[in-house]
Amino acid sequence: MTRAAAVAATEYTKWTGAQRQNLLEACAAALEERTDEIVAIAMAETGLTEARLRGEVGRTTDQLRQFGAFVAAGRHHDGRLSAGAAGGADVMAVAVPIGPVAVFAASNFPFAFGVSRCDTASALAAGCPVVVKGHPAQPRTSRAVAAAIEAGLSGVNAPVGTFTMLDDSSPEASIALVKAPEIRAVGFTGSLGGGQALMAAAASRPDPIPVYAEMGSLNPVFVLPGAAADPAWAAMLAGSVTGSAGQLCTKPGLIVCPDTEDGLALADAIATAVGTAPATTMLTDGMAAAHQRWLDEAGKSAGVTVHGGDVEVDGRAPKPFAVRVAGTDLEGDLLEEHFGPTVVVATAPVGDYPALAERLDGSLTATLVGTGDDIDEAARVLPILTGMAGRVIWNSVPTGVAVCDAMVHGGPWPATSASWSTSVGTAAIHRFLRPVALQGLPAELLVAYRGTR
């Protein structure tokens, strides 16, 4: 199928932005027509609610249409033109598709990050054929979504091989896909170990290729003194931890409150709210087991109090829990991501926030919760957060990612393998384009590159 993708690329890379828009519109329409079917299948495989999954279908189709409109308007070209710069000849920078892209479906968003994920949409928008590997925990969902996309492509007469799905769950198939000589880039969302394995495979090729991997993320939240007096933040932050069973890549893994009277009370309220939240089904037995292992280990750390998680729940629906600790005891596993409905809640002097933030690894998000009275404290920690996160949020929760031009869903290692890029928003398209400078070309040859491709 990688050879078929390479053959398709010879024609598909020539499609105009308007043609690609029609293709993405057709894929969106096909997904909408099959919403009832794919939602029912995904509910059975994931345990996610119907409302959540229907909303995700809408996000996925909106994304396909947004990316189509972006390239149809020629906005993927940066428009740089240096008139007469090369001995009197004009130099114009354009963007060309890099070729077939391997995409790996993730499990926590069966549609928006599954087979029809943002990487699939952005690669097709860029003019690149896609070979996607379905997720092994969601084989029926993966096949149903792939069938919808294939139906959409058939309706616009896309070249054979423009989109195909590899229906093989073995790790060996993943490595072989990355090493296939026709593949020119990789899009991945998953574990740090999985991302590193794909990066190693890509680097070992005779011609190394980029791997755009989204991996672990702690997503710290720093509550400032003024906001600590507002008890409403307890429910909001706890809901961000436990929503979707804590299986969102932007779920807060660490919440730090000031060690003031208000801050201590808020920290306890957050931990209690998380610990008393109802059990919800996780995506796989393995994820539920990992959540339980973290519960077993967390209570062994010095100075730790565990809230919740003390009720045995069978199968894939373990109890949420919070780990309450002083900031001075934050170390080791307490500063690592733990997938699922769990969070570390710490208290520390607000003056220690900058030093604490400097100890954290790269993250997709970092959040400041404050009031107008907290601006000075926020200004001291903000430069550190912008240095370690792809998105910094003020007075909101990090879960929920807007698909827009300015969005950055990325961050320094280990959040991603490419901190300069994003996997959400229209800028994601640039990962699968290559800049080329056209020097002195006649106007007749430049027509195809002036905002139409």
Short mmCIF file of C-alpha atoms in Angstrom, two decimals:
data_model
loop_
_atom_site.label_atom_id
_atom_site.label_comp_id
_atom_site.label_asym_id
_atom_site.label_seq_id
_atom_site.Cartn_x
_atom_site.Cartn_y
_atom_site.Cartn_z
CA MET A 1 0.00 0.00 0.00
CA THR A 2 2.95 2.38 0.43
CA ARG A 3 3.83 1.82 -3.21
CA ALA A 4 0.25 2.64 -4.17
CA ALA A 5 0.53 5.83 -2.12
CA ALA A 6 3.70 6.79 -3.97
CA VAL A 7 1.98 6.24 -7.31
CA ALA A 8 -1.00 8.30 -6.16
CA ALA A 9 1.35 11.09 -5.10
CA THR A 10 2.48 11.68 -8.67
CA GLU A 11 -1.05 12.84 -9.49
CA TYR A 12 -2.42 14.01 -6.13
CA THR A 13 0.40 16.46 -5.47
CA LYS A 14 -0.71 18.29 -8.62
CA TRP A 15 -4.25 18.81 -7.37
CA THR A 16 -5.15 22.43 -6.75
CA GLY A 17 -6.18 23.71 -3.36
CA ALA A 18 -9.77 23.86 -4.60
CA GLN A 19 -9.64 20.19 -5.60
CA ARG A 20 -8.26 19.21 -2.21
CA GLN A 21 -11.01 21.22 -0.56
CA ASN A 22 -13.60 19.22 -2.51
CA LEU A 23 -11.92 16.01 -1.37
CA LEU A 24 -11.94 17.03 2.30
CA GLU A 25 -15.54 18.22 2.04
CA ALA A 26 -16.49 14.84 0.58
CA CYS A 27 -14.78 13.03 3.47
CA ALA A 28 -16.61 15.22 5.99
CA ALA A 29 -19.95 14.55 4.32
CA ALA A 30 -19.32 10.79 4.26
CA LEU A 31 -18.53 10.80 8.00
CA GLU A 32 -21.69 12.79 8.71
CA GLU A 33 -23.82 10.37 6.68
CA ARG A 34 -22.47 7.47 8.75
CA THR A 35 -22.51 9.17 12.14
CA ASP A 36 -25.07 6.83 13.69
CA GLU A 37 -23.14 3.76 12.60
CA ILE A 38 -19.66 4.86 13.63
CA VAL A 39 -20.82 6.31 16.95
CA ALA A 40 -22.55 3.06 17.89
CA ILE A 41 -19.44 1.06 17.05
CA ALA A 42 -17.16 3.45 18.96
CA MET A 43 -19.42 3.38 22.03
CA ALA A 44 -19.14 -0.39 22.17
CA GLU A 45 -15.36 -0.40 21.81
CA THR A 46 -14.38 2.61 23.93
CA GLY A 47 -17.00 3.03 26.65
CA LEU A 48 -17.23 6.74 25.78
CA THR A 49 -20.66 8.35 25.87
CA GLU A 50 -22.83 8.97 22.83
CA ALA A 51 -22.86 12.73 23.46
CA ARG A 52 -19.07 12.86 23.66
CA LEU A 53 -18.63 10.84 20.47
CA ARG A 54 -21.22 12.76 18.47
CA GLY A 55 -19.53 15.98 19.48
CA GLU A 56 -16.23 14.53 18.34
CA VAL A 57 -17.65 13.68 14.92
CA GLY A 58 -18.63 17.33 14.59
CA ARG A 59 -15.15 18.48 15.56
CA THR A 60 -13.62 16.08 13.02
CA THR A 61 -15.81 17.18 10.12
CA ASP A 62 -15.34 20.85 10.98
CA GLN A 63 -11.59 20.28 10.94
CA LEU A 64 -11.68 18.65 7.52
CA ARG A 65 -13.65 21.57 6.11
CA GLN A 66 -11.45 24.19 7.80
CA PHE A 67 -8.29 22.66 6.37
CA GLY A 68 -9.88 22.47 2.93
CA ALA A 69 -10.83 26.14 2.99
CA PHE A 70 -7.30 27.02 4.14
CA VAL A 71 -5.55 25.44 1.16
CA ALA A 72 -8.22 26.49 -1.32
CA ALA A 73 -7.45 30.09 -0.37
CA GLY A 74 -3.73 29.43 -0.91
CA ARG A 75 -2.92 30.26 2.70
CA HIS A 76 -0.45 27.39 2.98
CA HIS A 77 1.97 29.46 0.87
CA ASP A 78 3.81 32.00 3.01
CA GLY A 79 3.84 34.62 0.25
CA ARG A 80 7.52 35.55 0.49
CA LEU A 81 8.68 37.30 -2.65
CA SER A 82 12.06 38.99 -3.05
CA ALA A 83 11.81 41.05 -6.21
CA GLY A 84 15.05 41.29 -8.19
CA ALA A 85 17.06 39.77 -5.35
CA ALA A 86 19.05 37.28 -7.45
CA GLY A 87 20.90 39.31 -10.05
CA GLY A 88 17.69 41.02 -11.05
CA ALA A 89 15.60 37.84 -10.97
CA ASP A 90 12.66 37.47 -8.58
CA VAL A 91 12.78 34.78 -5.89
CA MET A 92 9.45 33.39 -4.71
CA ALA A 93 9.07 30.89 -1.86
CA VAL A 94 6.41 28.20 -2.32
CA ALA A 95 5.40 25.08 -0.43
CA VAL A 96 5.24 21.66 -2.08
CA PRO A 97 3.86 18.37 -0.68
CA ILE A 98 6.51 16.07 0.79
CA GLY A 99 4.86 12.81 -0.34
CA PRO A 100 3.13 9.87 1.38
CA VAL A 101 2.62 10.21 5.13
CA ALA A 102 2.25 7.38 7.67
CA VAL A 103 -0.34 8.18 10.35
CA PHE A 104 -0.94 6.23 13.57
CA ALA A 105 -4.43 6.34 15.05
CA ALA A 106 -4.73 7.13 18.78
CA SER A 107 -7.36 5.67 21.10
CA ASN A 108 -8.51 8.55 23.30
CA PHE A 109 -10.25 10.43 20.46
CA PRO A 110 -11.56 7.70 18.12
CA PHE A 111 -12.41 10.21 15.40
CA ALA A 112 -10.46 13.45 15.95
CA PHE A 113 -7.23 11.56 16.70
CA GLY A 114 -8.14 8.17 15.22
CA VAL A 115 -8.14 7.14 11.58
CA SER A 116 -9.77 10.45 10.56
CA ARG A 117 -7.41 12.38 12.83
CA CYS A 118 -5.90 15.80 12.37
CA ASP A 119 -2.74 14.28 10.85
CA THR A 120 -4.83 12.58 8.17
CA ALA A 121 -6.70 15.81 7.43
CA SER A 122 -3.60 18.00 7.37
CA ALA A 123 -1.62 15.60 5.17
CA LEU A 124 -4.45 15.33 2.65
CA ALA A 125 -4.83 19.11 2.73
CA ALA A 126 -1.11 19.47 2.03
CA GLY A 127 -1.43 17.22 -1.02
CA CYS A 128 0.09 14.09 0.53
CA PRO A 129 -1.38 10.58 0.30
CA VAL A 130 -1.92 8.90 3.68
CA VAL A 131 -1.34 5.37 4.93
CA VAL A 132 -2.98 5.15 8.35
CA LYS A 133 -2.52 2.37 10.88
CA GLY A 134 -5.74 1.67 12.76
CA HIS A 135 -5.66 1.44 16.55
CA PRO A 136 -5.51 -2.15 17.86
CA ALA A 137 -7.97 -1.39 20.69
CA GLN A 138 -10.57 -0.07 18.23
CA PRO A 139 -10.44 -2.29 15.13
CA ARG A 140 -14.13 -1.98 14.22
CA THR A 141 -14.15 1.78 14.72
CA SER A 142 -10.99 2.13 12.66
CA ARG A 143 -12.46 0.11 9.79
CA ALA A 144 -15.78 1.97 9.83
CA VAL A 145 -14.11 5.39 9.74
CA ALA A 146 -11.71 4.27 7.01
CA ALA A 147 -14.65 3.05 4.93
CA ALA A 148 -16.29 6.46 5.25
CA ILE A 149 -13.15 8.27 4.12
CA GLU A 150 -12.70 5.87 1.22
CA ALA A 151 -16.29 6.54 0.16
CA GLY A 152 -15.63 10.28 0.23
CA LEU A 153 -12.48 9.93 -1.87
CA SER A 154 -14.25 7.68 -4.38
CA GLY A 155 -16.86 10.37 -4.90
CA VAL A 156 -14.25 12.88 -6.09
CA ASN A 157 -12.23 10.36 -8.13
CA ALA A 158 -9.13 10.61 -5.99
CA PRO A 159 -6.20 8.57 -7.28
CA VAL A 160 -6.10 4.98 -6.01
CA GLY A 161 -3.76 4.94 -2.99
CA THR A 162 -4.53 8.49 -1.84
CA PHE A 163 -5.81 6.96 1.42
CA THR A 164 -5.38 3.43 2.71
CA MET A 165 -5.57 1.79 6.14
CA LEU A 166 -3.12 -0.79 7.42
CA ASP A 167 -5.21 -3.27 9.40
CA ASP A 168 -2.36 -4.94 11.31
CA SER A 169 -1.97 -4.41 15.06
CA SER A 170 1.54 -5.83 15.40
CA PRO A 171 4.48 -3.65 16.47
CA GLU A 172 6.44 -5.11 13.57
CA ALA A 173 3.92 -3.66 11.12
CA SER A 174 4.38 -0.21 12.67
CA ILE A 175 8.15 -0.32 12.24
CA ALA A 176 7.85 -1.67 8.70
CA LEU A 177 5.48 1.16 7.79
CA VAL A 178 7.90 3.81 9.06
CA LYS A 179 10.79 2.17 7.24
CA ALA A 180 8.93 1.81 3.93
CA PRO A 181 10.99 3.84 1.43
CA GLU A 182 7.90 5.55 -0.02
CA ILE A 183 6.92 7.13 3.34
CA ARG A 184 8.21 10.70 3.76
CA ALA A 185 6.92 11.64 7.26
CA VAL A 186 5.11 10.15 10.25
CA GLY A 187 2.29 11.46 12.48
CA PHE A 188 1.82 9.77 15.87
CA THR A 189 -0.02 10.26 19.16
CA GLY A 190 0.62 7.82 21.99
CA SER A 191 3.10 6.78 24.64
CA LEU A 192 6.66 8.01 25.02
CA GLY A 193 7.95 4.50 24.39
CA GLY A 194 5.89 4.13 21.24
CA GLY A 195 7.03 7.49 19.90
CA GLN A 196 10.67 6.73 20.62
CA ALA A 197 10.42 3.40 18.79
CA LEU A 198 9.05 5.10 15.68
CA MET A 199 11.67 7.84 15.88
CA ALA A 200 14.44 5.24 16.11
CA ALA A 201 13.04 3.42 13.08
CA ALA A 202 12.81 6.66 11.09
CA ALA A 203 16.36 7.65 12.04
CA SER A 204 17.74 4.23 11.02
CA ARG A 205 16.54 4.57 7.43
CA PRO A 206 19.09 5.28 4.69
CA ASP A 207 17.10 8.51 4.24
CA PRO A 208 15.85 9.59 7.71
CA ILE A 209 12.40 11.16 7.79
CA PRO A 210 10.66 13.40 10.36
CA VAL A 211 8.41 11.88 13.03
CA TYR A 212 5.83 14.26 14.47
CA ALA A 213 5.10 12.45 17.72
CA GLU A 214 2.84 13.67 20.51
CA MET A 215 3.67 11.79 23.69
CA GLY A 216 3.55 12.40 27.47
CA SER A 217 2.42 15.65 29.08
CA LEU A 218 2.00 16.70 32.72
CA ASN A 219 0.01 19.89 31.93
CA PRO A 220 0.70 21.71 35.21
CA VAL A 221 -1.77 24.18 36.71
CA PHE A 222 -0.55 26.97 39.02
CA VAL A 223 -3.24 28.62 41.14
CA LEU A 224 -2.28 32.12 42.31
CA PRO A 225 -3.31 33.58 45.69
CA GLY A 226 -6.16 35.78 44.50
CA ALA A 227 -7.89 32.93 42.68
CA ALA A 228 -7.37 30.51 45.57
CA ALA A 229 -10.10 32.34 47.46
CA ASP A 230 -12.68 31.27 44.85
CA PRO A 231 -13.97 27.79 45.78
CA ALA A 232 -15.58 27.37 42.34
CA TRP A 233 -12.18 26.42 40.96
CA ALA A 234 -12.30 23.13 42.88
CA ALA A 235 -15.13 21.72 40.79
CA MET A 236 -13.77 23.14 37.53
CA LEU A 237 -10.28 21.72 37.96
CA ALA A 238 -11.52 18.40 39.31
CA GLY A 239 -13.84 18.07 36.32
CA SER A 240 -10.91 18.67 33.99
CA VAL A 241 -9.06 15.80 35.69
CA THR A 242 -11.90 13.25 35.71
CA GLY A 243 -13.72 14.16 32.46
CA SER A 244 -13.51 11.41 29.82
CA ALA A 245 -11.99 9.22 32.57
CA GLY A 246 -8.90 11.42 32.59
CA GLN A 247 -7.85 10.11 29.20
CA LEU A 248 -7.17 13.43 27.50
CA CYS A 249 -3.66 14.44 26.48
CA THR A 250 -4.23 17.86 28.08
CA LYS A 251 -5.59 16.56 31.40
CA PRO A 252 -3.95 18.36 34.37
CA GLY A 253 -1.49 16.00 36.03
CA LEU A 254 -0.23 18.49 38.60
CA ILE A 255 -2.16 21.28 40.34
CA VAL A 256 -0.21 23.62 42.60
CA CYS A 257 -2.00 25.87 45.09
CA PRO A 258 -0.45 28.52 47.36
CA ASP A 259 0.26 27.46 50.94
CA THR A 260 -2.06 30.13 52.28
CA GLU A 261 -5.21 29.38 54.24
CA ASP A 262 -7.30 29.77 51.08
CA GLY A 263 -4.84 27.74 49.02
CA LEU A 264 -4.74 24.85 51.47
CA ALA A 265 -8.54 24.76 51.57
CA LEU A 266 -8.76 24.82 47.76
CA ALA A 267 -6.18 22.05 47.42
CA ASP A 268 -8.14 19.86 49.84
CA ALA A 269 -11.38 20.64 47.99
CA ILE A 270 -9.87 19.69 44.63
CA ALA A 271 -8.50 16.42 46.03
CA THR A 272 -11.85 15.60 47.63
CA ALA A 273 -13.79 16.40 44.45
CA VAL A 274 -11.53 14.12 42.39
CA GLY A 275 -11.57 11.36 44.98
CA THR A 276 -15.36 11.30 45.26
CA ALA A 277 -16.05 11.42 41.51
CA PRO A 278 -17.81 8.34 40.08
CA ALA A 279 -15.88 5.60 38.35
CA THR A 280 -15.96 5.72 34.56
CA THR A 281 -14.93 3.20 31.94
CA MET A 282 -11.40 3.55 30.57
CA LEU A 283 -10.45 2.82 27.00
CA THR A 284 -8.59 -0.45 27.57
CA ASP A 285 -7.95 -2.99 30.29
CA GLY A 286 -4.26 -2.06 30.13
CA MET A 287 -4.95 1.60 30.84
CA ALA A 288 -7.20 0.70 33.76
CA ALA A 289 -4.51 -1.62 35.14
CA ALA A 290 -1.88 1.12 34.85
CA HIS A 291 -4.18 3.48 36.75
CA GLN A 292 -4.53 0.90 39.51
CA ARG A 293 -0.75 0.38 39.67
CA TRP A 294 -0.24 4.10 40.13
CA LEU A 295 -2.76 4.04 43.00
CA ASP A 296 -0.81 1.21 44.62
CA GLU A 297 2.51 3.06 44.24
CA ALA A 298 1.40 6.61 45.02
CA GLY A 299 0.59 5.96 48.66
CA LYS A 300 4.11 4.68 49.29
CA SER A 301 5.74 8.08 48.77
CA ALA A 302 6.71 10.14 51.80
CA GLY A 303 4.28 12.86 52.83
CA VAL A 304 1.55 11.67 50.45
CA THR A 305 -2.17 11.41 51.21
CA VAL A 306 -4.39 9.63 48.71
CA HIS A 307 -7.99 10.83 48.30
CA GLY A 308 -10.35 8.30 46.69
CA GLY A 309 -9.56 5.18 44.74
CA ASP A 310 -10.29 3.03 47.80
CA VAL A 311 -13.31 1.22 46.35
CA GLU A 312 -12.60 -1.90 44.30
CA VAL A 313 -14.05 -1.55 40.82
CA ASP A 314 -13.86 -4.42 38.37
CA GLY A 315 -12.73 -4.28 34.77
CA ARG A 316 -12.14 -1.02 32.95
CA ALA A 317 -13.85 1.38 35.39
CA PRO A 318 -11.47 2.16 38.27
CA LYS A 319 -12.13 4.89 40.83
CA PRO A 320 -10.60 8.36 40.39
CA PHE A 321 -8.11 9.50 43.01
CA ALA A 322 -5.96 12.50 43.92
CA VAL A 323 -2.51 12.51 45.50
CA ARG A 324 -2.16 15.30 48.05
CA VAL A 325 1.40 16.40 48.84
CA ALA A 326 3.50 19.36 49.94
CA GLY A 327 5.50 21.06 47.23
CA THR A 328 8.75 20.17 49.01
CA ASP A 329 7.97 16.47 48.48
CA LEU A 330 7.39 16.71 44.74
CA GLU A 331 9.83 14.37 43.04
CA GLY A 332 10.08 11.21 40.95
CA ASP A 333 6.76 9.69 39.87
CA LEU A 334 4.86 12.65 41.35
CA LEU A 335 6.20 14.77 38.49
CA GLU A 336 5.33 12.33 35.70
CA GLU A 337 2.20 11.94 33.59
CA HIS A 338 -0.28 9.31 34.76
CA PHE A 339 -3.01 8.61 32.23
CA GLY A 340 -6.48 8.32 33.72
CA PRO A 341 -8.63 10.09 36.35
CA THR A 342 -5.84 11.01 38.75
CA VAL A 343 -3.90 14.14 39.69
CA VAL A 344 -1.20 15.32 42.08
CA VAL A 345 -2.35 18.31 44.16
CA ALA A 346 0.48 20.19 45.86
CA THR A 347 0.81 23.33 47.97
CA ALA A 348 3.82 25.65 47.96
CA PRO A 349 4.69 29.30 48.62
CA VAL A 350 3.83 31.33 45.54
CA GLY A 351 7.40 32.61 45.54
CA ASP A 352 8.53 29.05 44.86
CA TYR A 353 6.41 28.69 41.73
CA PRO A 354 9.16 29.77 39.29
CA ALA A 355 11.68 27.30 40.73
CA LEU A 356 9.09 24.54 40.71
CA ALA A 357 8.13 25.26 37.10
CA GLU A 358 11.78 25.11 36.07
CA ARG A 359 11.93 21.51 37.30
CA LEU A 360 9.18 20.32 35.00
CA ASP A 361 9.64 18.60 31.66
CA GLY A 362 8.18 19.91 28.42
CA SER A 363 4.40 19.86 28.27
CA LEU A 364 1.55 20.46 25.86
CA THR A 365 -0.01 23.01 28.21
CA ALA A 366 0.61 25.05 31.32
CA THR A 367 -2.13 26.96 33.12
CA LEU A 368 -2.23 30.02 35.37
CA VAL A 369 -5.33 30.64 37.48
CA GLY A 370 -5.44 34.14 38.93
CA THR A 371 -7.10 37.51 39.33
CA GLY A 372 -6.10 41.06 38.58
CA ASP A 373 -4.28 41.09 41.92
CA ASP A 374 -2.05 38.22 40.79
CA ILE A 375 -0.47 39.85 37.75
CA ASP A 376 2.96 40.39 39.35
CA GLU A 377 3.19 36.76 40.48
CA ALA A 378 1.96 35.59 37.08
CA ALA A 379 4.60 37.69 35.32
CA ARG A 380 7.36 35.98 37.30
CA VAL A 381 6.36 32.46 36.31
CA LEU A 382 5.01 33.11 32.79
CA PRO A 383 8.39 33.21 30.97
CA ILE A 384 9.25 29.81 32.42
CA LEU A 385 5.92 28.34 31.34
CA THR A 386 6.25 29.66 27.80
CA GLY A 387 9.65 27.98 27.69
CA MET A 388 8.31 24.56 28.66
CA ALA A 389 4.81 24.41 27.15
CA GLY A 390 3.19 24.69 23.74
CA ARG A 391 0.10 26.50 25.06
CA VAL A 392 -0.24 28.68 28.16
CA ILE A 393 -3.77 29.21 29.49
CA TRP A 394 -5.10 31.93 31.77
CA ASN A 395 -8.18 31.27 33.92
CA SER A 396 -9.51 28.21 32.15
CA VAL A 397 -8.88 24.48 32.11
CA PRO A 398 -6.43 22.99 29.60
CA THR A 399 -8.74 20.23 28.37
CA GLY A 400 -10.44 21.16 25.14
CA VAL A 401 -8.37 22.29 22.16
CA ALA A 402 -9.75 24.83 19.70
CA VAL A 403 -9.15 23.99 16.03
CA CYS A 404 -8.07 27.40 14.72
CA ASP A 405 -5.27 29.22 12.93
CA ALA A 406 -3.42 30.26 16.09
CA MET A 407 -3.62 26.97 18.00
CA VAL A 408 -0.41 25.22 19.04
CA HIS A 409 -0.92 21.64 20.18
CA GLY A 410 2.69 20.74 20.73
CA GLY A 411 5.54 21.45 23.10
CA PRO A 412 9.13 20.62 24.05
CA TRP A 413 10.29 17.06 24.69
CA PRO A 414 8.79 14.75 25.93
CA ALA A 415 5.45 16.34 25.02
CA THR A 416 6.39 16.08 21.35
CA SER A 417 9.34 15.20 19.15
CA ALA A 418 9.09 18.50 17.25
CA SER A 419 8.47 21.48 19.52
CA TRP A 420 8.29 23.90 16.58
CA SER A 421 5.16 22.25 15.17
CA THR A 422 1.51 21.67 16.03
CA SER A 423 -0.83 18.75 15.36
CA VAL A 424 -4.02 20.83 15.75
CA GLY A 425 -5.03 23.93 13.80
CA THR A 426 -4.29 24.98 10.26
CA ALA A 427 -0.56 25.36 10.98
CA ALA A 428 -0.48 21.54 11.21
CA ILE A 429 -0.56 21.45 7.41
CA HIS A 430 2.96 22.90 7.24
CA ARG A 431 4.45 19.72 8.73
CA PHE A 432 3.77 17.96 5.44
CA LEU A 433 4.96 20.68 3.09
CA ARG A 434 8.50 21.49 1.97
CA PRO A 435 9.66 25.02 1.09
CA VAL A 436 11.09 25.59 -2.37
CA ALA A 437 12.52 28.84 -3.74
CA LEU A 438 11.58 29.54 -7.36
CA GLN A 439 14.10 31.91 -8.94
CA GLY A 440 13.57 33.75 -12.19
CA LEU A 441 10.77 31.49 -13.44
CA PRO A 442 8.55 32.90 -16.22
CA ALA A 443 5.13 34.09 -15.12
CA GLU A 444 3.48 31.28 -17.08
CA LEU A 445 5.21 28.67 -14.89
CA LEU A 446 4.35 30.45 -11.65
CA VAL A 447 0.58 30.41 -12.17
CA ALA A 448 0.14 27.09 -10.40
CA TYR A 449 1.92 28.39 -7.29
CA ARG A 450 0.13 31.69 -6.84
CA GLY A 451 -2.35 30.71 -4.14
CA THR A 452 -4.02 27.87 -6.03
CA ARG A 453 -2.09 24.83 -4.78
#
